[in-house]
Amino acid sequence: MSVANPPLKEAALARADVDPTAEQRMFRRPSEWRIFWEAFSQDRLAVTAAAVIGLVCLSAMLAPLISPYDPTVGDNSLRLAPIGTPGHVLGLDGQGRDILSRLIWGGRVSLVIALLPVAVATLLSVFLGLIAGFFGGTADMLIMRTLDVFRGCSGPACST
């Protein structure tokens, strides 16, 4: 025992608080989301496309707040006003309605038309998957083969 290191201090140094998982965390593999985000954020075209789609969705959702005019009311005195007309950035149509307002409000309809079939298909797929998984056997085989036929015959090839 030395004067510089009393016995209590040597015991404390021997059992120094070391995180046993520090080495594992240092060499841990990045998550799938992290890998995706790094690849996505490096692709300038994908980031630009996502920003445009986000802007369209946001403007459609906020249409009542950001639309400058009522899309259904026209002004016959300014019919067919060209792009850049004061107060009408994209001009007016043949009935005097503001084109920018009609585009913003039309985005709402487009979003519903796009998202509704996806939601219905998701619910139907989950329902069929639950039935196939619960009953198994013949029910599973029939459901899966029926869905294989639908997947194989999608598009114009089977509509004629």
PDB file of N, CA and C in Angstrom, residues 55-73 97-113:
ATOM      1  N   LEU A  55     -45.634  19.715 -51.290  1.00  0.00           N
ATOM      2  CA  LEU A  55     -46.223  21.040 -51.495  1.00  0.00           C
ATOM      3  C   LEU A  55     -47.626  20.936 -52.086  1.00  0.00           C
ATOM      4  N   VAL A  56     -47.812  20.041 -53.045  1.00  0.00           N
ATOM      5  CA  VAL A  56     -49.140  19.850 -53.643  1.00  0.00           C
ATOM      6  C   VAL A  56     -50.123  19.336 -52.593  1.00  0.00           C
ATOM      7  N   CYS A  57     -49.708  18.347 -51.809  1.00  0.00           N
ATOM      8  CA  CYS A  57     -50.592  17.803 -50.763  1.00  0.00           C
ATOM      9  C   CYS A  57     -50.918  18.861 -49.710  1.00  0.00           C
ATOM     10  N   LEU A  58     -49.918  19.614 -49.299  1.00  0.00           N
ATOM     11  CA  LEU A  58     -50.141  20.653 -48.293  1.00  0.00           C
ATOM     12  C   LEU A  58     -51.072  21.742 -48.817  1.00  0.00           C
ATOM     13  N   SER A  59     -50.872  22.159 -50.062  1.00  0.00           N
ATOM     14  CA  SER A  59     -51.750  23.197 -50.616  1.00  0.00           C
ATOM     15  C   SER A  59     -53.172  22.682 -50.786  1.00  0.00           C
ATOM     16  N   ALA A  60     -53.322  21.402 -51.124  1.00  0.00           N
ATOM     17  CA  ALA A  60     -54.671  20.846 -51.259  1.00  0.00           C
ATOM     18  C   ALA A  60     -55.365  20.772 -49.904  1.00  0.00           C
ATOM     19  N   MET A  61     -54.634  20.399 -48.874  1.00  0.00           N
ATOM     20  CA  MET A  61     -55.243  20.305 -47.550  1.00  0.00           C
ATOM     21  C   MET A  61     -55.587  21.682 -46.978  1.00  0.00           C
ATOM     22  N   LEU A  62     -54.792  22.682 -47.334  1.00  0.00           N
ATOM     23  CA  LEU A  62     -55.023  24.034 -46.818  1.00  0.00           C
ATOM     24  C   LEU A  62     -55.763  24.919 -47.818  1.00  0.00           C
ATOM     25  N   ALA A  63     -56.448  24.327 -48.783  1.00  0.00           N
ATOM     26  CA  ALA A  63     -57.125  25.084 -49.844  1.00  0.00           C
ATOM     27  C   ALA A  63     -58.056  26.171 -49.318  1.00  0.00           C
ATOM     28  N   PRO A  64     -58.882  25.915 -48.306  1.00  0.00           N
ATOM     29  CA  PRO A  64     -59.768  26.993 -47.845  1.00  0.00           C
ATOM     30  C   PRO A  64     -59.009  28.198 -47.283  1.00  0.00           C
ATOM     31  N   LEU A  65     -57.796  27.968 -46.789  1.00  0.00           N
ATOM     32  CA  LEU A  65     -57.033  29.057 -46.184  1.00  0.00           C
ATOM     33  C   LEU A  65     -56.171  29.814 -47.185  1.00  0.00           C
ATOM     34  N   ILE A  66     -55.645  29.123 -48.203  1.00  0.00           N
ATOM     35  CA  ILE A  66     -54.678  29.768 -49.095  1.00  0.00           C
ATOM     36  C   ILE A  66     -55.237  30.110 -50.467  1.00  0.00           C
ATOM     37  N   SER A  67     -56.400  29.636 -50.793  1.00  0.00           N
ATOM     38  CA  SER A  67     -56.984  29.923 -52.103  1.00  0.00           C
ATOM     39  C   SER A  67     -57.382  31.398 -52.174  1.00  0.00           C
ATOM     40  N   PRO A  68     -56.887  32.128 -53.195  1.00  0.00           N
ATOM     41  CA  PRO A  68     -57.174  33.562 -53.238  1.00  0.00           C
ATOM     42  C   PRO A  68     -58.619  33.905 -53.609  1.00  0.00           C
ATOM     43  N   TYR A  69     -59.289  33.035 -54.359  1.00  0.00           N
ATOM     44  CA  TYR A  69     -60.659  33.307 -54.799  1.00  0.00           C
ATOM     45  C   TYR A  69     -61.499  32.045 -54.680  1.00  0.00           C
ATOM     46  N   ASP A  70     -62.805  32.211 -54.748  1.00  0.00           N
ATOM     47  CA  ASP A  70     -63.722  31.078 -54.797  1.00  0.00           C
ATOM     48  C   ASP A  70     -63.586  30.433 -56.178  1.00  0.00           C
ATOM     49  N   PRO A  71     -63.315  29.120 -56.237  1.00  0.00           N
ATOM     50  CA  PRO A  71     -63.074  28.490 -57.538  1.00  0.00           C
ATOM     51  C   PRO A  71     -64.320  28.332 -58.400  1.00  0.00           C
ATOM     52  N   THR A  72     -65.492  28.556 -57.846  1.00  0.00           N
ATOM     53  CA  THR A  72     -66.718  28.361 -58.619  1.00  0.00           C
ATOM     54  C   THR A  72     -67.347  29.664 -59.091  1.00  0.00           C
ATOM     55  N   VAL A  73     -66.892  30.787 -58.565  1.00  0.00           N
ATOM     56  CA  VAL A  73     -67.470  32.083 -58.924  1.00  0.00           C
ATOM     57  C   VAL A  73     -66.581  32.748 -59.969  1.00  0.00           C
ATOM     58  N   ARG A  97     -63.237  32.377 -64.014  1.00  0.00           N
ATOM     59  CA  ARG A  97     -62.831  31.817 -62.713  1.00  0.00           C
ATOM     60  C   ARG A  97     -61.305  31.795 -62.617  1.00  0.00           C
ATOM     61  N   ASP A  98     -60.784  32.038 -61.429  1.00  0.00           N
ATOM     62  CA  ASP A  98     -59.342  32.070 -61.193  1.00  0.00           C
ATOM     63  C   ASP A  98     -58.757  30.668 -61.335  1.00  0.00           C
ATOM     64  N   ILE A  99     -57.748  30.521 -62.201  1.00  0.00           N
ATOM     65  CA  ILE A  99     -57.179  29.203 -62.485  1.00  0.00           C
ATOM     66  C   ILE A  99     -56.372  28.686 -61.299  1.00  0.00           C
ATOM     67  N   LEU A 100     -55.630  29.544 -60.614  1.00  0.00           N
ATOM     68  CA  LEU A 100     -54.861  29.099 -59.444  1.00  0.00           C
ATOM     69  C   LEU A 100     -55.783  28.533 -58.370  1.00  0.00           C
ATOM     70  N   SER A 101     -56.881  29.207 -58.094  1.00  0.00           N
ATOM     71  CA  SER A 101     -57.831  28.708 -57.090  1.00  0.00           C
ATOM     72  C   SER A 101     -58.419  27.370 -57.516  1.00  0.00           C
ATOM     73  N   ARG A 102     -58.712  27.228 -58.805  1.00  0.00           N
ATOM     74  CA  ARG A 102     -59.278  25.969 -59.292  1.00  0.00           C
ATOM     75  C   ARG A 102     -58.258  24.835 -59.194  1.00  0.00           C
ATOM     76  N   LEU A 103     -56.980  25.140 -59.440  1.00  0.00           N
ATOM     77  CA  LEU A 103     -55.936  24.118 -59.296  1.00  0.00           C
ATOM     78  C   LEU A 103     -55.785  23.680 -57.842  1.00  0.00           C
ATOM     79  N   ILE A 104     -55.783  24.641 -56.933  1.00  0.00           N
ATOM     80  CA  ILE A 104     -55.627  24.313 -55.512  1.00  0.00           C
ATOM     81  C   ILE A 104     -56.801  23.466 -55.028  1.00  0.00           C
ATOM     82  N   TRP A 105     -58.022  23.875 -55.358  1.00  0.00           N
ATOM     83  CA  TRP A 105     -59.191  23.111 -54.926  1.00  0.00           C
ATOM     84  C   TRP A 105     -59.280  21.775 -55.659  1.00  0.00           C
ATOM     85  N   GLY A 106     -58.841  21.726 -56.905  1.00  0.00           N
ATOM     86  CA  GLY A 106     -58.840  20.464 -57.647  1.00  0.00           C
ATOM     87  C   GLY A 106     -57.883  19.443 -57.055  1.00  0.00           C
ATOM     88  N   GLY A 107     -56.834  19.924 -56.392  1.00  0.00           N
ATOM     89  CA  GLY A 107     -55.906  19.017 -55.722  1.00  0.00           C
ATOM     90  C   GLY A 107     -56.580  18.215 -54.625  1.00  0.00           C
ATOM     91  N   ARG A 108     -57.574  18.791 -53.984  1.00  0.00           N
ATOM     92  CA  ARG A 108     -58.317  18.066 -52.938  1.00  0.00           C
ATOM     93  C   ARG A 108     -59.042  16.868 -53.532  1.00  0.00           C
ATOM     94  N   VAL A 109     -59.691  17.079 -54.666  1.00  0.00           N
ATOM     95  CA  VAL A 109     -60.408  15.987 -55.328  1.00  0.00           C
ATOM     96  C   VAL A 109     -59.417  14.918 -55.782  1.00  0.00           C
ATOM     97  N   SER A 110     -58.293  15.336 -56.329  1.00  0.00           N
ATOM     98  CA  SER A 110     -57.287  14.382 -56.794  1.00  0.00           C
ATOM     99  C   SER A 110     -56.735  13.547 -55.647  1.00  0.00           C
ATOM    100  N   LEU A 111     -56.516  14.166 -54.490  1.00  0.00           N
ATOM    101  CA  LEU A 111     -56.020  13.412 -53.337  1.00  0.00           C
ATOM    102  C   LEU A 111     -57.028  12.365 -52.881  1.00  0.00           C
ATOM    103  N   VAL A 112     -58.296  12.728 -52.850  1.00  0.00           N
ATOM    104  CA  VAL A 112     -59.328  11.762 -52.448  1.00  0.00           C
ATOM    105  C   VAL A 112     -59.392  10.620 -53.452  1.00  0.00           C
ATOM    106  N   ILE A 113     -59.341  10.951 -54.746  1.00  0.00           N
ATOM    107  CA  ILE A 113     -59.402   9.921 -55.782  1.00  0.00           C
ATOM    108  C   ILE A 113     -58.184   9.008 -55.702  1.00  0.00           C
TER     109      ILE A 113
END
